[in-house]
Amino acid sequence: MTSVLRKEMFHLPEGVIYLDGNSLGPLPKAVPERLQKMLTDEWGDMLIKGWNTAGWMDQPARVGNKVATLIGAPDGTVVLGDTLSIKVFQAVAAAIKMRPKRRVILSDTGNFPTDVYMANGLAKLLDQGYEVKTVDPAEVTTHFNDDVAAVMLTQVDYRTGRLYDMNAVTKLAHDAGAVMIWDLAHSAGALPVDLVASNCEFAIGCTYKYLNSGPGGPAFIYVRHDLQDQIEPALSGWLGHDAPFDFDLDYRPGQGIERMRVGTPSVMQSTSLEVAMEIWQSIDMHDIRAASIGLQELFIAELEAQVPELELASPRNPQDRGSQVSFRFSDGYAAMQAIIERGVIGDFRAPDIMRFGFTPLYIDEGDVRGAVAIIADVMNNRLWDAPKYKQRNRVT
Ligand SMILES: *Cc1c(COP(=O)(O)O)cnc(C)c1O
């Protein structure tokens, strides 16, 4: 296996072991200078000419193609924009239009709430009898039937890290006549994904987690090639129009994936992503996966040996897990605060999940061992049991 460690390419604060790149990736060292250059040379000197001269208008599709290479998608099938919540709305809206006689949008109870909220908001807005059904992830495929218009699942469960078999689930959804939407929030940049092989119709994801675009970085959407000119964009913004600068009051959807654009893209954040994507040029996702599993297995073995009180919340089999490991602990919030104060950054997901992300671009075995030592100290000496660690912050 070729080493995927690129620690020198990231700004990692001294004394910190960062096990939360699954929530917010760290700053790639190349970003500040390049972003500064974009600000002064492009925005500063070119002013509005930057949209053409600096290629800002093409950036969502250009950088979309780079993201596409990590998720097994061909050129011209991925475009950046907006936030993941908005991309969920677009994908579900387009999917249910493809199955006009069906009224169920099926998801699972482990899905990230915003995905379910957005689907429900759409169903309510349409007011045509749509129902968003959430079922146990272990049983989701048994609910595939001819009422289901769209199946919307997040491949890696944000709490437990449980991983769906994308190809198998998609096939079953298609056998039932449903349209398949995959949320790749915890997959893109974390493990090999082959969207073409899966044959799913839509995929969506964010770039500020494993792709390191920074807080608020753009989301992305994939639409299978053969469907691009048939789908109806629900969010019919001007930059998804076939000819936005005709300023025609009649909306006419753009060619191919361009129609999934909405409004003016965030050029600064897309520039951060464009720079961050360069790191992946020499990386094979299968090597990332192997390295990630190695780190996770070491973490679980060491932590369980040293802190028997922690209960593994993630699947035991590494093939059934994404790139994170979660443990259940009743005072998980306080414990995580105490651990963070000692330099190991993970996060907490209600009600009782302590979550640790493994990102082999900048985490190595030494980090894992160092993290386990600190976690074990906090847990075995009940260092978390102090009022200051129990005060909940707005972001956990
Ligand atoms: C992180 C995440 C989101 C976040 O959505 P935003 O609109 O970018 O805030 C949505 N869905 C899933 C599954 C996520 O993991």
Coordinates of C-alpha atoms and ligand atoms in Angstrom, one line a residue:
M1 CA 0.0 0.0 0.0
T2 CA 1.3 3.5 -0.9
S3 CA 1.4 5.9 2.0
V4 CA -1.5 8.4 2.0
L5 CA -0.1 10.5 4.8
R6 CA 0.1 14.1 3.7
K7 CA 0.4 15.7 7.2
E8 CA 2.8 18.4 6.0
M9 CA 0.0 19.7 3.7
F10 CA -2.3 20.7 6.5
H11 CA -2.2 23.4 9.2
L12 CA -2.6 21.3 12.4
P13 CA -2.3 23.2 15.6
E14 CA 0.5 22.2 18.0
G15 CA -0.6 19.8 20.7
V16 CA -3.9 18.8 19.0
I17 CA -4.9 15.4 17.7
Y18 CA -7.7 16.1 15.4
L19 CA -10.3 13.3 15.1
D20 CA -13.1 15.5 13.8
G21 CA -12.2 15.9 10.1
N22 CA -15.5 14.1 9.5
S23 CA -17.3 17.2 10.7
L24 CA -14.9 20.0 9.6
G25 CA -11.8 19.2 7.7
P26 CA -8.6 21.2 8.7
L27 CA -7.1 24.0 6.7
P28 CA -4.8 22.9 3.8
K29 CA -1.6 25.0 4.0
A30 CA -1.9 26.0 0.4
V31 CA -5.3 27.7 0.8
P32 CA -4.5 31.0 2.6
E33 CA -2.0 32.2 0.0
R34 CA -4.1 31.1 -3.0
L35 CA -7.2 32.6 -1.5
Q36 CA -5.3 35.8 -0.8
K37 CA -4.3 35.8 -4.5
M38 CA -7.8 35.3 -5.6
L39 CA -8.9 38.2 -3.4
T40 CA -6.4 40.7 -4.7
D41 CA -5.5 39.5 -8.2
E42 CA -9.0 38.4 -9.2
W43 CA -11.7 40.2 -7.1
G44 CA -9.4 43.2 -6.4
D45 CA -7.9 43.8 -9.9
M46 CA -10.3 42.2 -12.3
L47 CA -13.5 43.3 -10.5
I48 CA -16.5 42.0 -12.4
K49 CA -14.4 40.8 -15.3
G50 CA -13.3 37.9 -13.0
W51 CA -16.5 36.0 -13.8
N52 CA -15.1 35.4 -17.3
T53 CA -11.4 36.1 -17.1
A54 CA -10.7 34.2 -13.8
G55 CA -13.2 31.5 -14.7
W56 CA -15.5 32.1 -11.7
M57 CA -18.6 31.2 -13.7
D58 CA -17.2 27.8 -14.8
Q59 CA -15.9 27.0 -11.3
P60 CA -18.9 25.0 -10.0
A61 CA -18.7 22.6 -12.9
R62 CA -14.9 22.7 -13.1
V63 CA -14.4 21.8 -9.4
G64 CA -17.4 19.5 -9.6
N65 CA -15.4 17.4 -12.1
K66 CA -12.6 17.1 -9.5
V67 CA -15.0 16.0 -6.8
A68 CA -16.5 13.6 -9.4
T69 CA -13.1 11.7 -9.7
L70 CA -13.4 10.7 -6.0
I71 CA -16.9 9.3 -6.2
G72 CA -16.7 7.4 -9.5
A73 CA -18.7 9.9 -11.5
P74 CA -17.8 11.0 -15.1
D75 CA -17.1 14.5 -16.1
G76 CA -20.2 16.7 -16.4
T77 CA -22.2 14.9 -13.8
V78 CA -21.4 16.8 -10.7
V79 CA -21.9 20.5 -9.9
L80 CA -21.2 22.6 -6.8
G81 CA -23.4 25.0 -5.1
D82 CA -25.5 26.0 -2.1
T83 CA -25.6 23.8 1.0
L84 CA -26.3 20.1 1.3
S85 CA -29.8 20.8 2.7
I86 CA -30.6 22.7 -0.5
K87 CA -29.2 19.8 -2.6
V88 CA -31.4 17.4 -0.7
F89 CA -34.4 19.4 -1.6
Q90 CA -33.4 19.6 -5.3
A91 CA -32.7 15.8 -5.5
V92 CA -35.9 14.8 -3.8
A93 CA -38.0 17.2 -5.8
A94 CA -36.5 15.9 -9.1
A95 CA -36.8 12.3 -8.0
I96 CA -40.4 12.3 -7.1
K97 CA -41.4 14.0 -10.4
M98 CA -39.9 11.0 -12.1
R99 CA -42.5 8.7 -10.4
P100 CA -45.6 10.8 -10.5
K101 CA -48.0 8.0 -9.4
R102 CA -46.1 7.2 -6.2
R103 CA -46.4 9.1 -2.9
V104 CA -43.7 7.7 -0.5
I105 CA -40.3 9.2 0.1
L106 CA -38.4 6.6 2.1
S107 CA -35.5 7.2 4.4
D108 CA -34.2 5.7 7.6
T109 CA -34.3 6.7 11.3
G110 CA -30.5 7.1 11.4
N111 CA -30.5 9.7 8.7
F112 CA -29.2 13.2 9.5
P113 CA -32.2 15.3 10.5
T114 CA -31.8 18.0 7.9
D115 CA -32.3 15.5 5.1
V116 CA -35.6 14.3 6.6
Y117 CA -36.6 17.9 7.4
M118 CA -36.0 19.1 3.9
A119 CA -38.0 16.1 2.4
N120 CA -40.8 16.9 4.8
G121 CA -40.8 20.5 4.0
L122 CA -41.1 19.7 0.3
A123 CA -43.9 17.2 0.9
K124 CA -45.8 19.8 2.9
L125 CA -45.2 22.5 0.3
L126 CA -46.5 20.2 -2.5
D127 CA -49.6 19.3 -0.5
Q128 CA -50.3 16.3 -2.8
G129 CA -50.3 13.5 -0.3
Y130 CA -46.6 12.8 -0.1
E131 CA -45.4 11.0 3.0
V132 CA -41.8 10.9 4.2
K133 CA -41.4 7.5 5.9
T134 CA -38.4 6.8 8.1
V135 CA -37.8 3.2 9.0
D136 CA -35.1 1.2 10.9
P137 CA -31.9 1.1 8.8
A138 CA -31.6 -2.6 9.2
E139 CA -35.0 -3.1 7.6
V140 CA -35.0 -0.4 5.0
T141 CA -35.0 -2.6 2.0
T142 CA -38.0 -4.6 3.3
H143 CA -40.0 -1.3 2.8
F144 CA -39.2 -1.0 -0.9
N145 CA -42.5 -1.4 -2.7
D146 CA -44.5 0.2 -5.5
D147 CA -45.7 3.1 -3.3
V148 CA -42.1 4.3 -3.0
A149 CA -41.2 7.1 -5.4
A150 CA -37.7 7.8 -4.0
V151 CA -35.4 6.2 -1.5
M152 CA -33.1 8.7 0.2
L153 CA -30.3 7.3 2.3
T154 CA -27.1 8.6 3.8
Q155 CA -24.5 5.9 3.0
V156 CA -22.6 6.3 6.3
D157 CA -24.7 6.9 9.4
Y158 CA -23.4 10.1 11.0
R159 CA -23.8 8.7 14.5
T160 CA -22.7 5.1 14.3
G161 CA -20.7 5.0 11.1
R162 CA -22.8 2.1 9.8
L163 CA -22.2 1.8 6.1
Y164 CA -24.7 0.7 3.4
D165 CA -23.8 -1.4 0.5
M166 CA -24.6 1.2 -2.1
N167 CA -24.8 -1.1 -5.1
A168 CA -27.0 -3.8 -3.5
V169 CA -29.4 -1.3 -2.0
T170 CA -29.7 0.7 -5.2
K171 CA -30.5 -2.5 -7.1
L172 CA -33.3 -3.4 -4.7
A173 CA -34.7 0.1 -4.9
H174 CA -34.7 -0.1 -8.7
D175 CA -36.3 -3.5 -8.6
A176 CA -39.1 -1.9 -6.7
G177 CA -39.3 0.9 -9.3
A178 CA -38.0 3.6 -7.0
V179 CA -35.5 6.4 -7.7
M180 CA -32.4 6.2 -5.6
I181 CA -30.7 9.2 -3.9
W182 CA -27.5 8.8 -2.0
D183 CA -26.2 11.3 0.5
L184 CA -22.4 11.1 0.5
A185 CA -21.7 13.6 3.3
H186 CA -19.6 11.0 5.1
S187 CA -18.4 9.1 2.1
A188 CA -16.8 11.6 -0.3
G189 CA -13.1 11.7 0.5
A190 CA -13.6 8.9 3.1
L191 CA -14.0 5.8 1.1
P192 CA -14.1 4.6 -2.5
V193 CA -17.5 5.3 -4.1
D194 CA -18.5 4.3 -7.6
L195 CA -21.6 6.1 -8.6
V196 CA -21.6 4.8 -12.1
A197 CA -21.4 1.2 -10.8
S198 CA -24.2 1.8 -8.3
N199 CA -26.4 3.2 -11.1
C200 CA -28.2 5.5 -8.7
E201 CA -30.0 8.5 -10.1
F202 CA -28.9 11.2 -7.7
A203 CA -26.2 11.7 -5.2
I204 CA -25.4 14.7 -3.0
G205 CA -22.8 15.7 -0.4
C206 CA -20.8 18.4 1.3
T207 CA -17.2 19.4 0.9
Y208 CA -16.3 20.9 4.3
K209 CA -16.0 17.4 5.9
Y210 CA -13.5 15.0 4.3
L211 CA -12.8 17.4 1.4
N212 CA -11.5 20.2 3.5
S213 CA -13.1 23.2 1.8
G214 CA -13.6 25.1 5.1
P215 CA -16.7 26.1 7.1
G216 CA -19.6 26.8 4.8
G217 CA -17.9 25.3 1.7
P218 CA -20.2 24.5 -1.2
A219 CA -22.3 21.3 -1.5
F220 CA -22.4 19.1 -4.6
I221 CA -25.0 17.2 -6.5
Y222 CA -24.7 14.4 -9.0
V223 CA -27.3 13.5 -11.6
R224 CA -26.9 10.4 -13.7
H225 CA -25.9 11.3 -17.2
D226 CA -28.9 9.9 -19.1
L227 CA -31.4 11.8 -16.9
Q228 CA -29.8 15.3 -16.9
D229 CA -31.9 16.7 -19.7
Q230 CA -35.2 15.2 -18.4
I231 CA -35.2 16.3 -14.8
E232 CA -37.2 19.3 -13.8
P233 CA -35.3 21.7 -11.5
A234 CA -37.6 22.7 -8.6
L235 CA -35.2 25.5 -7.6
S236 CA -35.3 27.3 -10.9
G237 CA -32.7 29.9 -10.3
W238 CA -31.2 32.1 -13.0
L239 CA -27.8 30.3 -13.1
G240 CA -29.5 27.0 -13.9
H241 CA -31.2 28.7 -16.9
D242 CA -30.1 27.7 -20.4
A243 CA -29.1 31.3 -21.1
P244 CA -29.1 33.4 -17.9
F245 CA -27.7 36.5 -19.7
D246 CA -30.7 36.6 -22.1
F247 CA -32.7 37.7 -19.1
D248 CA -35.7 36.0 -20.5
L249 CA -38.6 35.9 -18.0
D250 CA -39.5 32.4 -19.1
Y251 CA -37.4 29.8 -17.3
R252 CA -35.8 27.2 -19.6
P253 CA -33.5 24.7 -17.8
G254 CA -29.8 24.6 -18.7
Q255 CA -28.0 21.9 -20.5
G256 CA -26.8 18.8 -18.5
I257 CA -25.8 19.2 -14.9
E258 CA -25.8 23.0 -15.2
R259 CA -29.5 23.0 -14.5
M260 CA -28.9 22.0 -10.9
R261 CA -27.2 25.4 -10.3
V262 CA -29.4 28.0 -8.5
G263 CA -27.8 31.4 -8.0
T264 CA -24.4 33.1 -7.7
P265 CA -21.8 30.7 -6.5
S266 CA -19.6 31.4 -3.5
V267 CA -16.3 32.0 -5.3
M268 CA -14.1 32.3 -2.2
Q269 CA -15.2 29.0 -0.7
S270 CA -15.1 27.3 -4.1
T271 CA -11.5 28.5 -4.5
S272 CA -10.6 27.0 -1.1
L273 CA -12.1 23.7 -2.3
E274 CA -10.4 23.9 -5.7
V275 CA -7.0 24.3 -3.9
A276 CA -7.9 21.6 -1.3
M277 CA -8.8 19.2 -4.1
E278 CA -5.2 19.3 -5.4
I279 CA -4.1 17.1 -2.4
W280 CA -6.1 14.2 -3.8
Q281 CA -4.3 14.1 -7.2
S282 CA -1.8 11.5 -6.0
I283 CA -4.2 9.6 -3.7
D284 CA -5.9 6.4 -4.4
M285 CA -9.2 6.0 -2.5
H286 CA -8.6 2.3 -1.9
D287 CA -5.3 3.2 -0.1
I288 CA -7.3 5.8 2.0
R289 CA -9.8 3.1 2.9
A290 CA -7.1 0.6 3.9
A291 CA -5.3 3.2 6.0
S292 CA -8.5 4.4 7.6
I293 CA -9.5 0.8 8.6
G294 CA -6.0 0.2 10.0
L295 CA -6.3 3.3 12.2
Q296 CA -9.9 2.5 13.3
E297 CA -9.0 -1.1 14.2
L298 CA -6.1 0.1 16.3
F299 CA -8.2 2.7 18.0
I300 CA -11.0 0.2 18.9
A301 CA -8.6 -2.5 20.1
E302 CA -6.6 -0.1 22.3
L303 CA -9.5 1.8 23.7
E304 CA -11.5 -1.3 24.5
A305 CA -8.5 -2.8 26.3
Q306 CA -7.9 0.4 28.3
V307 CA -11.5 1.6 29.0
P308 CA -13.9 -1.4 29.2
E309 CA -16.7 1.0 30.3
L310 CA -17.1 2.4 26.8
E311 CA -19.5 0.6 24.6
L312 CA -18.8 0.4 20.9
A313 CA -21.7 2.0 19.0
S314 CA -20.2 1.4 15.5
P315 CA -20.4 -1.9 13.6
R316 CA -17.7 -4.3 14.8
N317 CA -16.8 -5.4 11.2
P318 CA -14.7 -2.7 9.6
Q319 CA -16.3 -3.4 6.2
D320 CA -19.6 -2.3 7.6
R321 CA -18.2 1.0 8.9
G322 CA -17.4 4.3 7.3
S323 CA -14.4 6.3 8.5
Q324 CA -15.5 7.0 12.0
V325 CA -15.7 5.1 15.3
S326 CA -18.4 5.9 17.9
F327 CA -18.7 4.9 21.5
R328 CA -21.7 5.2 23.8
F329 CA -21.3 6.7 27.2
S330 CA -24.1 8.2 29.3
D331 CA -22.0 11.3 30.2
G332 CA -20.6 11.5 26.7
Y333 CA -21.0 15.2 26.3
A334 CA -19.0 16.0 29.5
A335 CA -16.4 13.3 28.7
M336 CA -15.9 14.7 25.2
Q337 CA -15.4 18.3 26.6
A338 CA -12.8 17.0 29.0
I339 CA -11.0 15.1 26.2
I340 CA -11.1 18.2 23.9
E341 CA -9.6 20.3 26.7
R342 CA -6.7 17.9 26.8
G343 CA -6.0 18.2 23.0
V344 CA -7.9 15.4 21.4
I345 CA -10.8 16.7 19.3
G346 CA -13.7 14.5 18.6
D347 CA -17.4 15.4 18.9
F348 CA -20.6 14.5 20.6
R349 CA -23.9 13.5 19.0
A350 CA -27.0 13.4 21.2
P351 CA -28.1 11.4 23.1
D352 CA -24.9 9.6 24.1
I353 CA -22.5 9.2 21.2
M354 CA -18.8 10.1 21.4
R355 CA -17.6 10.2 17.8
F356 CA -14.1 10.0 16.4
G357 CA -13.3 10.5 12.8
F358 CA -10.3 8.9 11.0
T359 CA -8.7 10.8 8.2
P360 CA -5.5 9.1 7.0
L361 CA -4.3 12.2 5.1
Y362 CA -3.2 13.7 8.4
I363 CA -3.8 11.2 11.2
D364 CA -1.3 8.4 11.8
E365 CA -0.7 5.5 14.3
G366 CA 1.1 7.8 16.7
D367 CA -1.9 10.1 16.8
V368 CA -4.2 7.1 17.5
R369 CA -2.0 5.9 20.4
G370 CA -1.7 9.4 21.8
A371 CA -5.5 9.9 21.6
V372 CA -6.2 6.7 23.3
A373 CA -3.9 7.6 26.2
I374 CA -5.7 10.9 26.8
I375 CA -9.2 9.4 26.5
A376 CA -8.2 6.6 28.9
D377 CA -6.9 9.1 31.4
V378 CA -10.1 11.1 31.2
M379 CA -12.4 8.1 31.5
N380 CA -10.6 6.0 34.0
N381 CA -10.0 8.9 36.4
R382 CA -13.4 10.5 35.8
L383 CA -11.8 13.8 34.9
W384 CA -15.0 14.7 33.0
D385 CA -17.0 14.8 36.2
A386 CA -16.8 18.5 36.8
P387 CA -19.6 21.1 36.3
K388 CA -17.6 23.1 33.6
Y389 CA -17.8 20.1 31.2
K390 CA -21.5 19.8 31.5
Q391 CA -22.5 23.2 30.2
R392 CA -23.7 22.6 26.7
N393 CA -22.4 24.8 23.9
R394 CA -24.5 25.7 20.9
V395 CA -22.4 23.4 18.6
T396 CA -21.6 20.0 20.2
Ligands
LIG1 C1 -23.2 17.2 7.5 C2 -24.5 16.8 6.9 C3 -25.4 17.7 6.5 C4 -25.2 19.2 6.6 O1 -26.1 19.9 5.7 P1 -25.7 21.4 5.4 O2 -26.9 21.9 4.7 O3 -24.4 21.5 4.7 O4 -25.6 22.1 6.8 C5 -26.6 17.2 5.9 N1 -26.8 15.8 5.7 C6 -25.9 14.9 6.2 C7 -26.2 13.5 6.0 C8 -24.7 15.4 6.8 O5 -23.8 14.5 7.3

